Amino acid sequence: GAGVSQSPSNKVTEKGKDVELRCDPISGHTALYWYRQSLGQGLEFLIYFQGNSAPDKSGLPSDRFSAERTGGSVSTLTIQRTQQEDSAVYLCASSLVGREVNTEAFFGQGTRLTVV
Amino acid sequence: SQKIEQNSEALNIQEGKTATLTCNYTNYSPAYLQWYRQDPGRGPVFLLLIRENEKEKRKERLKVTFDTTLKQSLFHITASQPADSATYLCALADRGGTYKYIFGTGTRLKVLA
């Protein structure tokens, strides 16, 4: 596609519900990243995919968070039993190759998640 | 512990002056370092990349330096304009891990007309 697309752009959910956030990376980009950004804060790394596998899940804050990527393309970040502290903007990025190739990351607009 | 630090205070400068933003890192071994611009409500946008064996990189009014001894990168915007007002983030790819991009907290720049 023309750019990284994320959906929904905004999501309000009740505490305790599960949510799914979707990311469509740029076609042909093998590396995909999820970050979380709280208000006025920097980007907190969550997970990195190379193809369909996730060599680095070190940033997932708890076992309520999971992500998958299928067909080397679309990725879904799932948050189970949401808590208020999960409220943030979730950003997805993709790049041509993640390892040992110095390529830029292209970001989507983000999904603003609000847990009430 | 591993850290990437940028000036958390907002930087206000007068139009036409040079803005200089700092990125310091601790306990990383970056293969390269990148700078991004982020506007409110938007995702970051790539600006410049500098490799570990490069001292300086330029692109139009932008200049980045990278000192692996000091573990520091400086980002300069010359002849700054109000349209340059944004948050600027540094990011490094740590060869010690999976080369994922790790971001600093960002510095908010405001250029005053």
Coordinates of C-alpha atoms in Angstrom, one line a residue:
Chain A
G1 CA 0.0 0.0 0.0
A2 CA 0.9 3.7 -0.1
G3 CA 1.7 3.8 3.6
V4 CA 1.3 2.1 6.9
S5 CA -2.3 1.8 7.8
Q6 CA -3.7 1.3 11.3
S7 CA -7.2 0.7 12.4
P8 CA -9.2 1.8 14.2
S9 CA -7.8 5.3 14.6
N10 CA -9.6 5.6 17.9
K11 CA -10.9 3.0 20.3
V12 CA -12.8 3.5 23.5
T13 CA -13.3 0.4 25.5
E14 CA -14.5 -0.6 29.0
K15 CA -12.0 -1.9 31.5
G16 CA -11.8 -5.6 31.4
K17 CA -12.7 -5.9 27.7
D18 CA -10.4 -7.3 25.0
V19 CA -9.3 -5.1 22.1
E20 CA -7.6 -5.9 18.8
L21 CA -5.5 -3.3 16.9
R22 CA -4.7 -3.8 13.3
C23 CA -1.6 -2.8 11.2
D24 CA -1.3 -3.0 7.5
P25 CA 2.4 -2.4 6.7
I26 CA 3.9 -1.1 3.4
S27 CA 3.8 -3.9 0.8
G28 CA 7.2 -5.7 0.7
H29 CA 8.3 -4.6 4.1
T30 CA 9.5 -7.6 6.0
A31 CA 10.1 -5.9 9.4
L32 CA 7.2 -4.7 11.5
Y33 CA 7.2 -3.0 14.9
W34 CA 4.7 -2.1 17.5
Y35 CA 5.3 0.8 19.9
R36 CA 3.2 2.5 22.6
Q37 CA 3.2 6.2 23.3
S38 CA 1.6 7.7 26.4
L39 CA 0.7 11.4 26.5
G40 CA 3.9 13.5 26.3
Q41 CA 6.1 10.5 26.4
G42 CA 8.5 8.8 24.0
L43 CA 7.9 5.6 22.1
E44 CA 8.0 2.4 24.2
F45 CA 9.0 -0.6 22.2
L46 CA 6.6 -3.5 22.4
I47 CA 7.4 -6.2 19.8
Y48 CA 9.3 -6.7 16.5
F49 CA 8.4 -9.0 13.7
Q50 CA 10.7 -10.3 10.9
G51 CA 8.4 -11.9 8.5
N52 CA 5.9 -13.9 10.5
S53 CA 8.2 -14.6 13.4
A54 CA 8.8 -12.3 16.4
P55 CA 12.5 -12.5 17.4
D56 CA 11.9 -9.8 20.0
K57 CA 8.9 -9.7 22.3
S58 CA 10.8 -8.1 25.1
G59 CA 8.7 -5.0 25.3
L60 CA 5.3 -6.6 25.8
P61 CA 4.3 -5.3 29.3
S62 CA 2.4 -8.3 30.5
D63 CA 0.9 -11.6 29.3
R64 CA -2.3 -9.7 28.5
F65 CA -0.5 -8.4 25.4
S66 CA 0.0 -10.5 22.4
A67 CA 0.6 -10.0 18.7
E68 CA 0.7 -12.0 15.6
R69 CA 1.5 -11.4 12.0
T70 CA 0.2 -13.5 9.1
G71 CA 1.4 -13.9 5.5
G72 CA 4.3 -11.6 6.3
S73 CA 1.9 -8.7 6.1
V74 CA -1.0 -7.7 8.4
S75 CA -0.3 -7.7 12.1
T76 CA -2.8 -7.7 15.0
L77 CA -2.0 -6.5 18.5
T78 CA -4.4 -7.9 21.1
I79 CA -4.8 -6.6 24.6
Q80 CA -6.9 -8.8 26.9
R81 CA -8.7 -7.7 30.0
T82 CA -7.8 -4.0 29.3
Q83 CA -6.8 -1.8 32.2
Q84 CA -6.8 2.0 32.4
E85 CA -3.0 2.1 32.3
D86 CA -3.2 0.6 28.8
S87 CA -4.6 3.9 27.5
A88 CA -2.1 5.2 25.0
V89 CA -1.5 5.7 21.3
Y90 CA -0.3 2.4 19.7
L91 CA 1.9 3.0 16.8
C92 CA 2.9 0.5 14.1
A93 CA 5.9 0.9 11.8
S94 CA 7.4 -1.2 9.0
S95 CA 10.7 -1.2 7.2
L96 CA 12.3 -3.1 4.4
V97 CA 14.6 -5.3 6.5
G98 CA 15.0 -5.1 10.2
R99 CA 18.4 -6.6 10.8
E100 CA 21.8 -5.2 9.7
V101 CA 20.3 -3.0 7.1
N102 CA 20.0 0.6 7.9
T103 CA 16.6 1.4 6.5
E104 CA 14.1 3.9 7.9
A105 CA 10.9 3.0 9.7
F106 CA 7.6 4.2 8.2
F107 CA 5.0 4.8 10.8
G108 CA 1.2 4.6 10.7
Q109 CA -1.0 7.3 12.3
G110 CA -1.5 5.2 15.4
T111 CA -4.6 3.9 17.3
R112 CA -5.6 6.0 20.2
L113 CA -6.9 3.6 22.9
T114 CA -8.9 4.9 25.8
V115 CA -9.9 2.5 28.6
V116 CA -12.7 3.8 30.7
Chain B
S1 CA 21.0 0.1 32.6
Q2 CA 20.4 1.0 29.0
K3 CA 19.1 4.6 28.4
I4 CA 18.6 7.0 25.5
E5 CA 18.2 10.5 26.8
Q6 CA 17.1 13.6 25.1
N7 CA 16.4 17.1 26.6
S8 CA 13.0 16.7 28.2
E9 CA 12.6 20.5 28.4
A10 CA 11.1 22.2 25.4
L11 CA 13.5 24.2 23.3
N12 CA 12.3 27.7 22.2
I13 CA 14.4 29.5 19.7
Q14 CA 14.0 32.6 17.5
E15 CA 13.3 32.2 13.8
G16 CA 16.5 32.2 11.7
K17 CA 18.7 30.8 14.5
T18 CA 20.2 27.3 14.6
A19 CA 18.5 24.8 16.8
T20 CA 20.7 22.1 18.4
L21 CA 19.1 19.0 19.9
T22 CA 21.1 16.3 21.9
C23 CA 20.7 12.6 22.1
N24 CA 22.9 10.6 24.6
Y25 CA 22.9 6.9 25.1
T26 CA 24.2 4.5 27.7
N27 CA 25.0 0.8 27.4
Y28 CA 24.1 0.5 23.8
S29 CA 26.3 -0.4 20.8
P30 CA 24.4 1.2 17.9
A31 CA 25.2 0.3 14.4
Y32 CA 23.4 3.5 13.3
L33 CA 21.3 6.2 14.7
Q34 CA 18.3 8.0 13.2
W35 CA 16.4 11.2 13.8
Y36 CA 12.6 11.5 13.3
R37 CA 10.1 14.3 13.5
Q38 CA 6.8 13.9 15.1
D39 CA 3.9 16.4 14.8
P40 CA 0.9 16.3 17.3
G41 CA -1.5 13.4 16.5
R42 CA 0.8 11.9 13.9
G43 CA 3.3 9.1 13.7
P44 CA 7.0 9.9 13.5
V45 CA 8.6 10.7 10.1
F46 CA 12.1 9.8 9.2
L47 CA 14.6 12.6 8.7
L48 CA 18.2 11.4 8.7
L49 CA 20.3 8.3 9.4
I50 CA 24.0 8.3 10.4
R51 CA 26.2 5.2 10.6
E52 CA 28.6 4.5 13.4
N53 CA 31.6 5.1 11.1
E54 CA 30.2 8.5 9.9
K55 CA 31.0 11.7 11.9
E56 CA 28.5 14.0 10.2
K57 CA 25.5 13.8 7.8
R58 CA 23.7 16.7 6.1
K59 CA 20.4 17.1 4.3
E60 CA 19.3 20.6 3.3
R61 CA 19.1 22.6 6.5
L62 CA 19.6 19.6 8.7
K63 CA 22.9 18.3 10.1
V64 CA 23.5 15.3 12.3
T65 CA 26.7 14.4 14.1
F66 CA 27.5 11.0 15.8
D67 CA 30.3 10.6 18.4
T68 CA 30.6 7.0 19.5
T69 CA 33.2 7.9 22.1
L70 CA 31.0 10.4 23.8
K71 CA 28.0 8.2 23.0
Q72 CA 26.2 11.2 21.7
S73 CA 24.4 12.5 18.6
L74 CA 23.7 16.2 17.9
F75 CA 20.9 17.3 15.5
H76 CA 21.1 20.8 14.1
I77 CA 18.5 22.8 12.2
T78 CA 20.0 25.9 10.6
A79 CA 18.0 29.0 9.6
S80 CA 15.1 27.6 11.6
Q81 CA 11.5 28.4 10.7
P82 CA 8.2 28.2 12.6
A83 CA 7.3 25.2 10.4
D84 CA 10.2 23.3 12.1
S85 CA 8.3 23.4 15.4
A86 CA 7.7 19.7 16.3
T87 CA 9.0 17.0 18.6
Y88 CA 12.3 15.4 17.4
L89 CA 13.1 11.9 18.3
C90 CA 16.4 10.0 18.1
A91 CA 16.4 6.3 17.5
L92 CA 19.1 3.8 17.5
A93 CA 19.5 0.2 16.2
D94 CA 21.3 -1.8 18.8
R95 CA 23.5 -4.5 17.3
G96 CA 23.5 -6.2 20.6
G97 CA 19.9 -7.2 20.1
T98 CA 17.7 -7.7 17.1
Y99 CA 18.4 -4.3 15.6
K100 CA 15.0 -3.1 16.6
Y101 CA 14.7 0.7 16.7
I102 CA 14.8 2.1 20.3
F103 CA 13.6 5.6 20.6
G104 CA 14.5 8.5 23.0
T105 CA 11.8 10.5 24.7
G106 CA 12.0 13.3 22.2
T107 CA 12.6 17.0 22.5
R108 CA 9.9 19.5 21.7
L109 CA 11.1 22.4 19.6
K110 CA 9.3 25.6 19.1
V111 CA 10.5 28.2 16.6
L112 CA 9.3 31.7 17.4
A113 CA 8.4 34.1 14.6

